[in-house]
C-alpha cells in the first residue's frame, strides 16, 4: 500500500487534477483530453501513465484509441484522498472552465451522451439507474405466496417482500432483532407479517406449508447451514421455491467484525446441501467495489411437484 504522502504528491499536480476532474465527469480518450487541455499528447500521456500506475484510473480499448476512466475499485485511501481534493477544488475557475469546454466540444462534435456510451452503458453512471430502483421495480412482478424469511433480522427487506406475499413469516433467533422487527411490522400496520423467535436449523413450520423460503445474507450466520437448508426443503410445498443470497467463499478477516460464523460458501456446497430440491441455478456476482471486495452468490431451487407423492412400485 502506498503512503499517504505518495497519494498527495500524485494529486498535488495541477494538470493531473485537471485530467481527473474531466475524467470524473466522463471517460475520455487522450485526443479528447488534448482538445480540452490544449496540451501536447506526450505531456497528457505522461500524466495518465502516473495516474494509471497509482491505480486511480484505468483504460479500455475503443477502436484504435483507449478510453480512460476513474477506477471505482481504487485503493480506499487513494480514492478517498481524491474525493476530498475533488470536493475542495470543484469550484475553482480552471476546473469549471475545463468542464464548460468539454461540454462545448462534445456538443460541437454532435455526439450525444447516449451515442458515446453505446456498448459500454453497463459501466457508466446513469442518473437514477440504481440496483435499488431496479429491484423495487422488478419486485412488482414477483409472487411469493406463503413466504418465510429465515434470518430476517429487523425487517430491512419487509417492505420489498410483504406486498408480494400472501403471508410473510420472519424467523430469527436474536431477541433484539425480533423485537425491532415486530415493532416495525406494527408501525407499518402489516397484518400479513409475523415474527417468530427461532433458529433456522429448527423451523417451527409444518412440512410442505410454504411457497417460498428466503435466506437473505443470513446463511453465513447460521451455525449449521446444511441443517437450515434441509429444514427449508422440508417446509416447502411441492412447486415451492428456495432463494439463498449469501457470500461466496472468501478469506477476509473483516467478516469477523460482522459476526459471521462462516467465510462464505462455494456454489457446489449450496447445491449439495439442497440436493432434495430440483432446478438449481447459481449466479456469482462481481466483487463489490468497496474493500475487501466481498462477492455474493445466489442460489435458487424448486421443490419438485412430485416430491412427497408416493412412488409407484416397480412391477
Ligand atoms: C445480516 S443479518 C440479515 C438480515 C436480513 N436478512 C437482511 O437482509 O436485512 C443476519 C441475520 O441472521 C440471523 N441469524 C443468526 N443465526 C441464525 C440462525 N441460526 N438461524 C437463522 N438466522 C440466524 C441474525 O440474528 C441476523 O438477524
mmCIF file of C-alpha atoms and ligand atoms in Angstrom:
data_model
loop_
_atom_site.group_PDB
_atom_site.id
_atom_site.type_symbol
_atom_site.label_atom_id
_atom_site.label_comp_id
_atom_site.label_asym_id
_atom_site.label_seq_id
_atom_site.Cartn_x
_atom_site.Cartn_y
_atom_site.Cartn_z
ATOM 1 C CA UNK A 1 0.000 0.000 0.000
ATOM 2 C CA UNK A 2 1.344 3.447 -0.894
ATOM 3 C CA UNK A 3 1.962 6.066 1.797
ATOM 4 C CA UNK A 4 -0.465 8.955 2.014
ATOM 5 C CA UNK A 5 2.446 11.250 1.012
ATOM 6 C CA UNK A 6 2.620 9.460 -2.376
ATOM 7 C CA UNK A 7 -1.120 9.994 -2.836
ATOM 8 C CA UNK A 8 -0.860 13.694 -2.026
ATOM 9 C CA UNK A 9 2.124 14.127 -4.394
ATOM 10 C CA UNK A 10 0.115 12.419 -7.136
ATOM 11 C CA UNK A 11 -2.799 14.768 -6.516
ATOM 12 C CA UNK A 12 -0.583 17.817 -5.998
ATOM 13 C CA UNK A 13 -0.094 18.432 -9.723
ATOM 14 C CA UNK A 14 -2.403 20.949 -11.412
ATOM 15 C CA UNK A 15 -2.515 19.132 -14.780
ATOM 16 C CA UNK A 16 -3.290 15.786 -13.167
ATOM 17 C CA UNK A 17 -6.115 17.441 -11.234
ATOM 18 C CA UNK A 18 -7.495 18.898 -14.463
ATOM 19 C CA UNK A 19 -7.360 15.421 -16.030
ATOM 20 C CA UNK A 20 -9.053 13.824 -13.022
ATOM 21 C CA UNK A 21 -11.846 16.408 -12.892
ATOM 22 C CA UNK A 22 -12.559 15.786 -16.575
ATOM 23 C CA UNK A 23 -12.484 12.006 -16.181
ATOM 24 C CA UNK A 24 -14.780 12.279 -13.191
ATOM 25 C CA UNK A 25 -17.422 13.791 -15.456
ATOM 26 C CA UNK A 26 -16.906 11.234 -18.190
ATOM 27 C CA UNK A 27 -14.463 8.660 -19.596
ATOM 28 C CA UNK A 28 -12.259 10.265 -22.279
ATOM 29 C CA UNK A 29 -9.583 9.424 -24.830
ATOM 30 C CA UNK A 30 -6.175 11.170 -24.985
ATOM 31 C CA UNK A 31 -7.379 13.106 -28.058
ATOM 32 C CA UNK A 32 -10.460 14.379 -26.217
ATOM 33 C CA UNK A 33 -8.358 15.394 -23.222
ATOM 34 C CA UNK A 34 -5.902 17.143 -25.554
ATOM 35 C CA UNK A 35 -8.710 19.200 -27.109
ATOM 36 C CA UNK A 36 -9.840 20.482 -23.752
ATOM 37 C CA UNK A 37 -6.494 20.929 -22.014
ATOM 38 C CA UNK A 38 -4.653 22.332 -25.028
ATOM 39 C CA UNK A 39 -1.511 20.430 -24.035
ATOM 40 C CA UNK A 40 0.768 18.118 -26.019
ATOM 41 C CA UNK A 41 -0.056 14.441 -26.325
ATOM 42 C CA UNK A 42 3.132 13.303 -24.591
ATOM 43 C CA UNK A 43 2.511 15.512 -21.579
ATOM 44 C CA UNK A 44 -1.050 14.205 -21.181
ATOM 45 C CA UNK A 45 0.034 10.604 -21.744
ATOM 46 C CA UNK A 46 2.742 11.013 -19.076
ATOM 47 C CA UNK A 47 0.197 12.186 -16.502
ATOM 48 C CA UNK A 48 -2.240 9.429 -17.467
ATOM 49 C CA UNK A 49 0.526 6.839 -17.046
ATOM 50 C CA UNK A 50 1.264 8.091 -13.486
ATOM 51 C CA UNK A 51 -2.430 8.022 -12.526
ATOM 52 C CA UNK A 52 -2.809 4.573 -14.018
ATOM 53 C CA UNK A 53 0.301 3.234 -12.293
ATOM 54 C CA UNK A 54 -1.067 4.502 -8.967
ATOM 55 C CA UNK A 55 -4.314 2.610 -9.671
ATOM 56 C CA UNK A 56 -6.591 5.660 -9.670
ATOM 57 C CA UNK A 57 -7.611 5.345 -13.328
ATOM 58 C CA UNK A 58 -7.711 2.583 -15.912
ATOM 59 C CA UNK A 59 -8.240 2.438 -19.646
ATOM 60 C CA UNK A 60 -10.083 0.212 -22.043
ATOM 61 C CA UNK A 61 -9.537 -0.148 -25.779
ATOM 62 C CA UNK A 62 -12.019 1.597 -28.033
ATOM 63 C CA UNK A 63 -11.293 1.122 -31.713
ATOM 64 C CA UNK A 64 -7.708 2.273 -32.244
ATOM 65 C CA UNK A 65 -7.797 4.540 -29.148
ATOM 66 C CA UNK A 66 -8.076 3.922 -25.422
ATOM 67 C CA UNK A 67 -10.698 5.458 -23.148
ATOM 68 C CA UNK A 68 -9.608 6.423 -19.611
ATOM 69 C CA UNK A 69 -11.847 6.417 -16.578
ATOM 70 C CA UNK A 70 -11.611 6.721 -12.784
ATOM 71 C CA UNK A 71 -11.440 3.328 -11.076
ATOM 72 C CA UNK A 72 -14.361 2.578 -8.763
ATOM 73 C CA UNK A 73 -12.183 -0.011 -7.049
ATOM 74 C CA UNK A 74 -9.087 2.172 -6.473
ATOM 75 C CA UNK A 75 -7.262 1.574 -3.177
ATOM 76 C CA UNK A 76 -9.512 3.002 -0.412
ATOM 77 C CA UNK A 77 -7.160 5.732 0.893
ATOM 78 C CA UNK A 78 -6.246 6.922 -2.603
ATOM 79 C CA UNK A 79 -9.914 7.020 -3.620
ATOM 80 C CA UNK A 80 -10.837 8.963 -0.517
ATOM 81 C CA UNK A 81 -7.850 11.372 -0.944
ATOM 82 C CA UNK A 82 -9.083 12.087 -4.482
ATOM 83 C CA UNK A 83 -12.708 12.512 -3.295
ATOM 84 C CA UNK A 84 -11.587 15.101 -0.717
ATOM 85 C CA UNK A 85 -9.378 17.011 -3.180
ATOM 86 C CA UNK A 86 -12.148 16.875 -5.794
ATOM 87 C CA UNK A 87 -14.755 18.295 -3.421
ATOM 88 C CA UNK A 88 -12.397 21.058 -2.246
ATOM 89 C CA UNK A 89 -11.336 22.103 -5.752
ATOM 90 C CA UNK A 90 -14.508 21.565 -7.776
ATOM 91 C CA UNK A 91 -15.473 25.257 -7.821
ATOM 92 C CA UNK A 92 -12.027 26.520 -8.872
ATOM 93 C CA UNK A 93 -12.146 28.630 -12.018
ATOM 94 C CA UNK A 94 -9.748 26.430 -14.022
ATOM 95 C CA UNK A 95 -11.680 23.204 -13.461
ATOM 96 C CA UNK A 96 -15.052 24.862 -14.042
ATOM 97 C CA UNK A 97 -13.819 26.320 -17.331
ATOM 98 C CA UNK A 98 -12.401 22.922 -18.401
ATOM 99 C CA UNK A 99 -15.815 21.378 -17.720
ATOM 100 C CA UNK A 100 -17.545 24.013 -19.881
ATOM 101 C CA UNK A 101 -15.017 23.472 -22.655
ATOM 102 C CA UNK A 102 -15.514 19.732 -22.555
ATOM 103 C CA UNK A 103 -19.263 20.008 -22.849
ATOM 104 C CA UNK A 104 -18.925 22.567 -25.708
ATOM 105 C CA UNK A 105 -16.553 20.287 -27.593
ATOM 106 C CA UNK A 106 -18.705 17.229 -27.161
ATOM 107 C CA UNK A 107 -21.745 19.207 -28.299
ATOM 108 C CA UNK A 108 -19.881 20.615 -31.333
ATOM 109 C CA UNK A 109 -18.863 17.138 -32.332
ATOM 110 C CA UNK A 110 -22.559 16.331 -32.427
ATOM 111 C CA UNK A 111 -22.120 13.262 -30.249
ATOM 112 C CA UNK A 112 -24.740 12.840 -27.575
ATOM 113 C CA UNK A 113 -24.019 11.081 -24.274
ATOM 114 C CA UNK A 114 -26.239 8.226 -25.443
ATOM 115 C CA UNK A 115 -24.142 7.737 -28.607
ATOM 116 C CA UNK A 116 -20.883 7.876 -26.679
ATOM 117 C CA UNK A 117 -21.849 5.234 -24.126
ATOM 118 C CA UNK A 118 -23.411 2.800 -26.603
ATOM 119 C CA UNK A 119 -21.704 -0.542 -25.936
ATOM 120 C CA UNK A 120 -20.391 0.483 -22.514
ATOM 121 C CA UNK A 121 -23.563 1.689 -20.778
ATOM 122 C CA UNK A 122 -23.305 -1.124 -18.233
ATOM 123 C CA UNK A 123 -20.095 0.515 -16.911
ATOM 124 C CA UNK A 124 -21.424 4.074 -16.890
ATOM 125 C CA UNK A 125 -23.229 6.078 -14.276
ATOM 126 C CA UNK A 126 -26.720 6.989 -15.498
ATOM 127 C CA UNK A 127 -28.746 9.126 -13.079
ATOM 128 C CA UNK A 128 -31.361 7.064 -11.247
ATOM 129 C CA UNK A 129 -30.288 3.769 -12.776
ATOM 130 C CA UNK A 130 -29.570 2.112 -9.438
ATOM 131 C CA UNK A 131 -29.849 -1.549 -8.444
ATOM 132 C CA UNK A 132 -32.262 -0.400 -5.746
ATOM 133 C CA UNK A 133 -34.660 1.181 -8.238
ATOM 134 C CA UNK A 134 -34.465 -1.894 -10.480
ATOM 135 C CA UNK A 135 -35.130 -4.203 -7.544
ATOM 136 C CA UNK A 136 -38.187 -2.202 -6.425
ATOM 137 C CA UNK A 137 -39.487 -2.189 -9.997
ATOM 138 C CA UNK A 138 -38.992 -5.903 -10.708
ATOM 139 C CA UNK A 139 -40.406 -6.803 -7.296
ATOM 140 C CA UNK A 140 -43.837 -5.747 -8.570
ATOM 141 C CA UNK A 141 -43.838 -8.846 -10.803
ATOM 142 C CA UNK A 142 -42.807 -11.267 -8.038
ATOM 143 C CA UNK A 143 -45.252 -13.635 -6.320
ATOM 144 C CA UNK A 144 -44.057 -15.149 -3.027
ATOM 145 C CA UNK A 145 -47.275 -16.806 -1.792
ATOM 146 C CA UNK A 146 -46.762 -18.066 1.778
ATOM 147 C CA UNK A 147 -43.256 -16.759 2.330
ATOM 148 C CA UNK A 148 -40.654 -17.482 5.033
ATOM 149 C CA UNK A 149 -37.679 -15.161 5.560
ATOM 150 C CA UNK A 150 -35.036 -17.072 7.548
ATOM 151 C CA UNK A 151 -32.668 -14.767 9.449
ATOM 152 C CA UNK A 152 -34.950 -11.834 8.673
ATOM 153 C CA UNK A 153 -33.139 -9.502 11.070
ATOM 154 C CA UNK A 154 -35.013 -6.316 11.900
ATOM 155 C CA UNK A 155 -37.085 -6.426 8.734
ATOM 156 C CA UNK A 156 -34.990 -4.262 6.406
ATOM 157 C CA UNK A 157 -36.479 -6.200 3.483
ATOM 158 C CA UNK A 158 -40.089 -6.371 4.719
ATOM 159 C CA UNK A 159 -41.388 -3.533 2.571
ATOM 160 C CA UNK A 160 -39.936 -5.179 -0.513
ATOM 161 C CA UNK A 161 -41.322 -8.665 0.177
ATOM 162 C CA UNK A 162 -44.591 -8.268 2.101
ATOM 163 C CA UNK A 163 -46.635 -6.599 -0.684
ATOM 164 C CA UNK A 164 -45.954 -9.571 -2.971
ATOM 165 C CA UNK A 165 -46.630 -12.287 -0.369
ATOM 166 C CA UNK A 166 -49.941 -13.733 0.839
ATOM 167 C CA UNK A 167 -48.252 -14.017 4.225
ATOM 168 C CA UNK A 168 -44.707 -13.372 5.428
ATOM 169 C CA UNK A 169 -43.185 -15.184 8.404
ATOM 170 C CA UNK A 170 -39.916 -13.657 9.601
ATOM 171 C CA UNK A 171 -37.754 -16.066 11.587
ATOM 172 C CA UNK A 172 -34.727 -15.025 13.612
ATOM 173 C CA UNK A 173 -33.054 -16.318 16.805
ATOM 174 C CA UNK A 174 -31.968 -12.863 18.002
ATOM 175 C CA UNK A 175 -34.428 -11.410 20.571
ATOM 176 C CA UNK A 176 -33.160 -7.894 19.728
ATOM 177 C CA UNK A 177 -33.814 -8.369 16.001
ATOM 178 C CA UNK A 178 -37.240 -9.919 16.617
ATOM 179 C CA UNK A 179 -38.224 -7.039 18.932
ATOM 180 C CA UNK A 180 -37.084 -4.415 16.399
ATOM 181 C CA UNK A 181 -38.751 -6.266 13.515
ATOM 182 C CA UNK A 182 -42.013 -6.732 15.410
ATOM 183 C CA UNK A 183 -42.083 -3.002 16.212
ATOM 184 C CA UNK A 184 -41.520 -2.220 12.544
ATOM 185 C CA UNK A 185 -44.326 -4.535 11.421
ATOM 186 C CA UNK A 186 -46.648 -2.847 13.915
ATOM 187 C CA UNK A 187 -45.617 0.658 12.843
ATOM 188 C CA UNK A 188 -46.216 -0.223 9.192
ATOM 189 C CA UNK A 189 -49.542 -1.894 10.024
ATOM 190 C CA UNK A 190 -48.639 -5.045 8.084
ATOM 191 C CA UNK A 191 -51.249 -7.608 9.160
ATOM 192 C CA UNK A 192 -49.855 -10.306 6.882
ATOM 193 C CA UNK A 193 -46.403 -10.300 8.556
ATOM 194 C CA UNK A 194 -45.442 -12.096 11.783
ATOM 195 C CA UNK A 195 -42.156 -12.646 13.590
ATOM 196 C CA UNK A 196 -41.079 -15.897 15.267
ATOM 197 C CA UNK A 197 -38.058 -16.226 17.557
ATOM 198 C CA UNK A 198 -36.349 -19.415 16.348
ATOM 199 C CA UNK A 199 -33.158 -20.640 14.675
ATOM 200 C CA UNK A 200 -33.131 -21.597 11.008
ATOM 201 C CA UNK A 201 -31.945 -25.092 11.960
ATOM 202 C CA UNK A 202 -35.328 -25.803 13.645
ATOM 203 C CA UNK A 203 -38.035 -24.055 11.679
ATOM 204 C CA UNK A 204 -41.308 -24.071 13.653
ATOM 205 C CA UNK A 205 -43.237 -24.891 10.484
ATOM 206 C CA UNK A 206 -45.315 -27.802 9.240
ATOM 207 C CA UNK A 207 -43.985 -29.927 6.373
ATOM 208 C CA UNK A 208 -44.909 -28.586 2.910
ATOM 209 C CA UNK A 209 -46.514 -25.476 4.380
ATOM 210 C CA UNK A 210 -44.923 -22.615 2.399
ATOM 211 C CA UNK A 211 -44.311 -21.451 -1.159
ATOM 212 C CA UNK A 212 -41.048 -19.522 -0.807
ATOM 213 C CA UNK A 213 -38.159 -19.664 1.652
ATOM 214 C CA UNK A 214 -35.605 -16.867 1.594
ATOM 215 C CA UNK A 215 -32.159 -16.620 3.170
ATOM 216 C CA UNK A 216 -31.027 -13.033 2.547
ATOM 217 C CA UNK A 217 -27.419 -12.662 3.716
ATOM 218 C CA UNK A 218 -28.224 -14.834 6.738
ATOM 219 C CA UNK A 219 -26.709 -18.237 5.868
ATOM 220 C CA UNK A 220 -23.210 -17.122 6.884
ATOM 221 C CA UNK A 221 -24.609 -16.502 10.418
ATOM 222 C CA UNK A 222 -26.248 -19.903 10.837
ATOM 223 C CA UNK A 223 -24.215 -22.423 12.853
ATOM 224 C CA UNK A 224 -25.411 -25.411 10.814
ATOM 225 C CA UNK A 225 -26.254 -24.127 7.314
ATOM 226 C CA UNK A 226 -26.827 -27.622 5.900
ATOM 227 C CA UNK A 227 -29.459 -28.305 8.583
ATOM 228 C CA UNK A 228 -31.172 -24.947 7.916
ATOM 229 C CA UNK A 229 -31.343 -25.619 4.171
ATOM 230 C CA UNK A 230 -32.686 -29.126 4.926
ATOM 231 C CA UNK A 231 -35.386 -27.528 7.064
ATOM 232 C CA UNK A 232 -36.246 -25.118 4.254
ATOM 233 C CA UNK A 233 -36.636 -28.010 1.807
ATOM 234 C CA UNK A 234 -38.876 -29.835 4.285
ATOM 235 C CA UNK A 235 -41.090 -26.781 4.831
ATOM 236 C CA UNK A 236 -41.535 -26.054 1.124
ATOM 237 C CA UNK A 237 -44.708 -27.251 -0.576
ATOM 238 C CA UNK A 238 -44.334 -29.005 -3.961
ATOM 239 C CA UNK A 239 -43.563 -26.291 -6.527
ATOM 240 C CA UNK A 240 -42.259 -24.019 -3.729
ATOM 241 C CA UNK A 241 -39.041 -22.071 -4.314
ATOM 242 C CA UNK A 242 -35.860 -21.505 -2.332
ATOM 243 C CA UNK A 243 -33.742 -18.348 -2.649
ATOM 244 C CA UNK A 244 -30.358 -18.066 -0.924
ATOM 245 C CA UNK A 245 -28.362 -14.867 -1.252
ATOM 246 C CA UNK A 246 -25.092 -15.231 0.637
ATOM 247 C CA UNK A 247 -21.362 -14.608 0.368
ATOM 248 C CA UNK A 248 -19.021 -16.540 -1.857
ATOM 249 C CA UNK A 249 -16.188 -18.384 -0.072
ATOM 250 C CA UNK A 250 -13.543 -15.821 0.973
ATOM 251 C CA UNK A 251 -10.666 -15.310 3.379
ATOM 252 C CA UNK A 252 -11.369 -11.753 4.513
ATOM 253 C CA UNK A 253 -10.822 -11.178 8.237
ATOM 254 C CA UNK A 254 -13.319 -8.270 8.035
ATOM 255 C CA UNK A 255 -16.133 -10.857 8.209
ATOM 256 C CA UNK A 256 -15.360 -11.275 11.962
ATOM 257 C CA UNK A 257 -16.469 -7.707 12.543
ATOM 258 C CA UNK A 258 -19.956 -8.624 11.343
ATOM 259 C CA UNK A 259 -20.137 -11.796 13.439
ATOM 260 C CA UNK A 260 -20.181 -14.270 10.545
ATOM 261 C CA UNK A 261 -19.796 -17.935 11.508
ATOM 262 C CA UNK A 262 -18.770 -18.992 8.003
ATOM 263 C CA UNK A 263 -16.367 -17.461 5.461
ATOM 264 C CA UNK A 264 -18.899 -17.700 2.652
ATOM 265 C CA UNK A 265 -19.829 -20.772 0.617
ATOM 266 C CA UNK A 266 -18.928 -22.454 -2.649
ATOM 267 C CA UNK A 267 -21.866 -22.814 -5.072
ATOM 268 C CA UNK A 268 -21.310 -26.588 -5.157
ATOM 269 C CA UNK A 269 -21.636 -26.754 -1.380
ATOM 270 C CA UNK A 270 -25.005 -24.954 -1.518
ATOM 271 C CA UNK A 271 -26.227 -27.314 -4.227
ATOM 272 C CA UNK A 272 -25.106 -30.361 -2.248
ATOM 273 C CA UNK A 273 -26.993 -29.226 0.860
ATOM 274 C CA UNK A 274 -30.184 -28.749 -1.191
ATOM 275 C CA UNK A 275 -29.949 -31.899 -3.304
ATOM 276 C CA UNK A 276 -33.513 -32.943 -2.432
ATOM 277 C CA UNK A 277 -34.663 -29.914 -4.480
ATOM 278 C CA UNK A 278 -34.560 -29.527 -8.273
ATOM 279 C CA UNK A 279 -33.825 -26.877 -10.924
ATOM 280 C CA UNK A 280 -30.758 -25.471 -9.177
ATOM 281 C CA UNK A 281 -29.361 -22.230 -10.525
ATOM 282 C CA UNK A 282 -26.392 -20.357 -9.073
ATOM 283 C CA UNK A 283 -25.153 -16.898 -10.016
ATOM 284 C CA UNK A 284 -21.914 -15.391 -8.716
ATOM 285 C CA UNK A 285 -21.851 -11.610 -8.785
ATOM 286 C CA UNK A 286 -18.787 -9.447 -9.499
ATOM 287 C CA UNK A 287 -16.729 -8.362 -6.493
ATOM 288 C CA UNK A 288 -18.051 -5.349 -4.596
ATOM 289 C CA UNK A 289 -16.217 -2.078 -5.246
ATOM 290 C CA UNK A 290 -15.811 -1.444 -1.512
ATOM 291 C CA UNK A 291 -12.797 -3.204 0.026
ATOM 292 C CA UNK A 292 -12.250 -6.005 0.900
ATOM 293 C CA UNK A 293 -14.475 -6.722 -2.118
ATOM 294 C CA UNK A 294 -16.817 -9.451 -0.929
ATOM 295 C CA UNK A 295 -18.652 -11.406 -3.608
ATOM 296 C CA UNK A 296 -22.233 -12.577 -3.433
ATOM 297 C CA UNK A 297 -23.520 -15.936 -4.616
ATOM 298 C CA UNK A 298 -27.199 -16.573 -5.334
ATOM 299 C CA UNK A 299 -28.816 -19.994 -5.328
ATOM 300 C CA UNK A 300 -32.369 -20.719 -6.454
ATOM 301 C CA UNK A 301 -34.024 -24.137 -6.452
ATOM 302 C CA UNK A 302 -37.527 -25.602 -6.585
ATOM 303 C CA UNK A 303 -39.252 -28.389 -4.688
ATOM 304 C CA UNK A 304 -40.330 -30.900 -7.273
ATOM 305 C CA UNK A 305 -44.101 -31.167 -7.732
ATOM 306 C CA UNK A 306 -43.660 -34.929 -7.389
ATOM 307 C CA UNK A 307 -41.956 -34.542 -4.005
ATOM 308 C CA UNK A 308 -43.846 -36.317 -1.293
ATOM 309 C CA UNK A 309 -46.057 -38.283 -3.702
ATOM 310 C CA UNK A 310 -45.880 -41.979 -3.051
ATOM 311 C CA UNK A 311 -43.645 -43.634 -5.657
ATOM 312 C CA UNK A 312 -45.229 -46.340 -7.779
ATOM 313 C CA UNK A 313 -43.610 -49.627 -7.022
ATOM 314 C CA UNK A 314 -41.844 -51.212 -9.970
ATOM 315 C CA UNK A 315 -43.705 -54.182 -11.356
HETATM 316 C C1 LIG B 1 -27.034 -9.641 8.283
HETATM 317 S S1 LIG B 1 -28.475 -10.117 9.112
HETATM 318 C C2 LIG B 1 -29.525 -10.246 7.697
HETATM 319 C C3 LIG B 1 -30.872 -9.702 7.979
HETATM 320 C C4 LIG B 1 -31.823 -9.645 6.791
HETATM 321 N N1 LIG B 1 -31.969 -10.909 6.117
HETATM 322 C C5 LIG B 1 -31.446 -8.574 5.796
HETATM 323 O O1 LIG B 1 -31.087 -8.885 4.671
HETATM 324 O O2 LIG B 1 -31.503 -7.390 6.178
HETATM 325 C C6 LIG B 1 -28.227 -11.820 9.550
HETATM 326 C C7 LIG B 1 -29.325 -12.365 10.472
HETATM 327 O O3 LIG B 1 -29.118 -13.770 10.640
HETATM 328 C C8 LIG B 1 -29.595 -14.083 11.943
HETATM 329 N N2 LIG B 1 -29.163 -15.421 12.407
HETATM 330 C C9 LIG B 1 -28.118 -15.735 13.195
HETATM 331 N N3 LIG B 1 -28.112 -17.062 13.464
HETATM 332 C C10 LIG B 1 -29.187 -17.586 12.840
HETATM 333 C C11 LIG B 1 -29.752 -18.901 12.789
HETATM 334 N N4 LIG B 1 -29.178 -19.932 13.395
HETATM 335 N N5 LIG B 1 -30.867 -19.044 12.058
HETATM 336 C C12 LIG B 1 -31.444 -18.030 11.417
HETATM 337 N N6 LIG B 1 -30.960 -16.770 11.460
HETATM 338 C C13 LIG B 1 -29.856 -16.547 12.163
HETATM 339 C C14 LIG B 1 -29.074 -12.942 12.782
HETATM 340 O O4 LIG B 1 -29.738 -12.843 14.015
HETATM 341 C C15 LIG B 1 -29.315 -11.752 11.868
HETATM 342 O O5 LIG B 1 -30.554 -11.148 12.126
#
